[in-house]
PDB file of C-alpha atoms in Angstrom:
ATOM      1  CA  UNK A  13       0.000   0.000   0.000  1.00 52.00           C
ATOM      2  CA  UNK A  14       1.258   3.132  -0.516  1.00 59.00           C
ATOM      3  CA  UNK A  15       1.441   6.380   2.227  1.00 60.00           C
ATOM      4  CA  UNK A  16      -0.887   9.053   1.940  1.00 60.00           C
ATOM      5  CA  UNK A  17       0.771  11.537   3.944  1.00 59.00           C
ATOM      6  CA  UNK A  18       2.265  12.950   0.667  1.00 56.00           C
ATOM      7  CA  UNK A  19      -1.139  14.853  -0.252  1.00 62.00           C
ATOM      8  CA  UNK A  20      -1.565  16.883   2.948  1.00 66.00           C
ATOM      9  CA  UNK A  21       1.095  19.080   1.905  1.00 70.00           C
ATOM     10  CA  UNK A  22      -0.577  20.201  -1.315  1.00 84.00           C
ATOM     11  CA  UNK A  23      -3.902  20.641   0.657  1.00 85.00           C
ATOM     12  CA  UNK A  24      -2.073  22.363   3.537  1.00 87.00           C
ATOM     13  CA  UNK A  25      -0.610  24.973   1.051  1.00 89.00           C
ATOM     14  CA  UNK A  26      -4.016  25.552  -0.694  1.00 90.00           C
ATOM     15  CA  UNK A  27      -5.420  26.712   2.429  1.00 92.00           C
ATOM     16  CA  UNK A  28      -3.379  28.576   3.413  1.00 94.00           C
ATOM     17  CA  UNK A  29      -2.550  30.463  -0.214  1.00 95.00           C
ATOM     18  CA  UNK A  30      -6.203  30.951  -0.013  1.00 96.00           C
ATOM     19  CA  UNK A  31      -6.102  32.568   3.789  1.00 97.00           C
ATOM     20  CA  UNK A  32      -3.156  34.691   2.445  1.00 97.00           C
ATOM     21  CA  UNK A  33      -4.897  35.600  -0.408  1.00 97.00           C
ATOM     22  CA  UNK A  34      -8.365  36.605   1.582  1.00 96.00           C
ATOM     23  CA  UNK A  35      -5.891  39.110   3.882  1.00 96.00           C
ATOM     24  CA  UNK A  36      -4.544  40.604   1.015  1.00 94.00           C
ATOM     25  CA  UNK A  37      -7.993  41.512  -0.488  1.00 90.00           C
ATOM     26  CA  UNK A  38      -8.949  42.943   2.973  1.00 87.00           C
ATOM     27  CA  UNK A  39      -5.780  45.185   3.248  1.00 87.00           C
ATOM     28  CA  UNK A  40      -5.954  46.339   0.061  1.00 86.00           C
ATOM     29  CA  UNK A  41      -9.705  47.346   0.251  1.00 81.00           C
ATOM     30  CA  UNK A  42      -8.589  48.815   3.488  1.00 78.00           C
ATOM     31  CA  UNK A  43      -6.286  51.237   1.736  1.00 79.00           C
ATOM     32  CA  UNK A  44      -8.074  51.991  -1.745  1.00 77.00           C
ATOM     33  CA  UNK A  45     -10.925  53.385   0.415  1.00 69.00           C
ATOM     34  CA  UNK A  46     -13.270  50.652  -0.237  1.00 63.00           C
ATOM     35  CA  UNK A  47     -14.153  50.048   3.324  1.00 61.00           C
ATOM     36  CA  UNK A  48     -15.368  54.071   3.585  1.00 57.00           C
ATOM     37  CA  UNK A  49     -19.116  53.018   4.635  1.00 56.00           C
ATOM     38  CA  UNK A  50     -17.778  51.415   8.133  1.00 54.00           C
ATOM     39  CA  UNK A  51     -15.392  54.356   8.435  1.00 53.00           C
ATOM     40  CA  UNK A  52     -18.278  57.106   8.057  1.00 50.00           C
ATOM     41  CA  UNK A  53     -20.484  55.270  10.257  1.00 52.00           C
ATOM     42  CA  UNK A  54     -17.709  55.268  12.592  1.00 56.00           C
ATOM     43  CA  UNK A  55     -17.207  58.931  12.282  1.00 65.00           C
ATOM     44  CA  UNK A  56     -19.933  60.070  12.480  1.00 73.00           C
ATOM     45  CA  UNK A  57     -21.550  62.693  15.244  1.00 74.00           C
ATOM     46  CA  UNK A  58     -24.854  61.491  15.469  1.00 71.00           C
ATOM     47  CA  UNK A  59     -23.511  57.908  15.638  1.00 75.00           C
ATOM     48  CA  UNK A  60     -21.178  58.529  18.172  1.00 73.00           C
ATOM     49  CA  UNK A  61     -24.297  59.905  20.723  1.00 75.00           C
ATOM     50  CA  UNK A  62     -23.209  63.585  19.409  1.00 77.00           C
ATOM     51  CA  UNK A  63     -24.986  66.424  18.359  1.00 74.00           C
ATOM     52  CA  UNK A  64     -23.890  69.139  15.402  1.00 78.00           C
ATOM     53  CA  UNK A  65     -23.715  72.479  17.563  1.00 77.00           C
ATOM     54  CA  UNK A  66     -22.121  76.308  16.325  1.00 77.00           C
ATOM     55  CA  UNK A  67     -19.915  76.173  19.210  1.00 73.00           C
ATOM     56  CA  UNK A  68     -19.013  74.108  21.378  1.00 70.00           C
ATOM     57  CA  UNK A  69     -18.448  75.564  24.830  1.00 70.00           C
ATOM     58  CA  UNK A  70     -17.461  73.968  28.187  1.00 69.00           C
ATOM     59  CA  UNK A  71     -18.720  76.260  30.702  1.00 68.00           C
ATOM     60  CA  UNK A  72     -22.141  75.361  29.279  1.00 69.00           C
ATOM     61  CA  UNK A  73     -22.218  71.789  30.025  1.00 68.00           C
ATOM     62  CA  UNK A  74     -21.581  70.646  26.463  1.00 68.00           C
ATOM     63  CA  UNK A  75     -18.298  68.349  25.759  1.00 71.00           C
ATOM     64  CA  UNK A  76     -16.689  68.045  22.276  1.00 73.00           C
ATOM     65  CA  UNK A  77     -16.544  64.827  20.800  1.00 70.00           C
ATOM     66  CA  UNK A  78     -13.121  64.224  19.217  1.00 69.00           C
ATOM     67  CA  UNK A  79     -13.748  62.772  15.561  1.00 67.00           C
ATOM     68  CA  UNK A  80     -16.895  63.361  15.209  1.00 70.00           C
ATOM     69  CA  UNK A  81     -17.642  64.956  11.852  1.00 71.00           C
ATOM     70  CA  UNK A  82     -20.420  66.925  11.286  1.00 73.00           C
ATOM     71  CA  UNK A  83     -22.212  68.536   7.769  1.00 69.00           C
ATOM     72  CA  UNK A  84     -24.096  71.324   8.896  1.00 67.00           C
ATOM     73  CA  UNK A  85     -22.348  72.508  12.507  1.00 60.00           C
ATOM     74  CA  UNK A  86     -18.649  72.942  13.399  1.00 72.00           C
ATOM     75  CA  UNK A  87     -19.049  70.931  16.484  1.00 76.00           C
ATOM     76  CA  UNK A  88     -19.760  67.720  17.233  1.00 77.00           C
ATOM     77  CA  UNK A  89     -20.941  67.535  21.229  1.00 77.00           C
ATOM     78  CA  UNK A  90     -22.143  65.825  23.919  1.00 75.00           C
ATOM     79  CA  UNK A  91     -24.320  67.336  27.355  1.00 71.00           C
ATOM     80  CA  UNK A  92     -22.498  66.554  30.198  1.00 71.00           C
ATOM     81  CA  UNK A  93     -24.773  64.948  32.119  1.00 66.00           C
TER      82      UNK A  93
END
């Protein structure tokens, strides 16, 4: 009879060409901008618990949220509570 064990190695190497090969489509749709609908969600005021204010001013009890982009106001903010 002859051994087997020769076969796992080509099978071994297809898995893990194809892992490889997954990672590199990830990266690279990490760094064409592909993956700019999780990042926006991410960045987002409103989905970050913020609101778009004109100002954003401390000694009113409203803290800036860092990151948090907003369309229509120049500052993204929180109430303290």
């Amino acid at each position: 009879m002859k051994s087997k064990k020769g076969q796992s190695l080509p099978m071994n190497t297809i898995v893990i060409a194809a892992i490889v090969l997954i990672v590199l489509v990830v990266i690279i749709m990490i760094f064409t901008g592909r993956m700019g609908g999780f990042t926006h969600s991410v960045q987002d005021c409103v989905e970050q618990g913020g609101e778009c204010v004109a100002a954003c001013n401390i000694n009113e009890g409203i803290l800036p949220i860092a990151g948090g982009e907003c369309k229509t106001g120049t500052c993204c903010s929180k109430p303290i509570k």
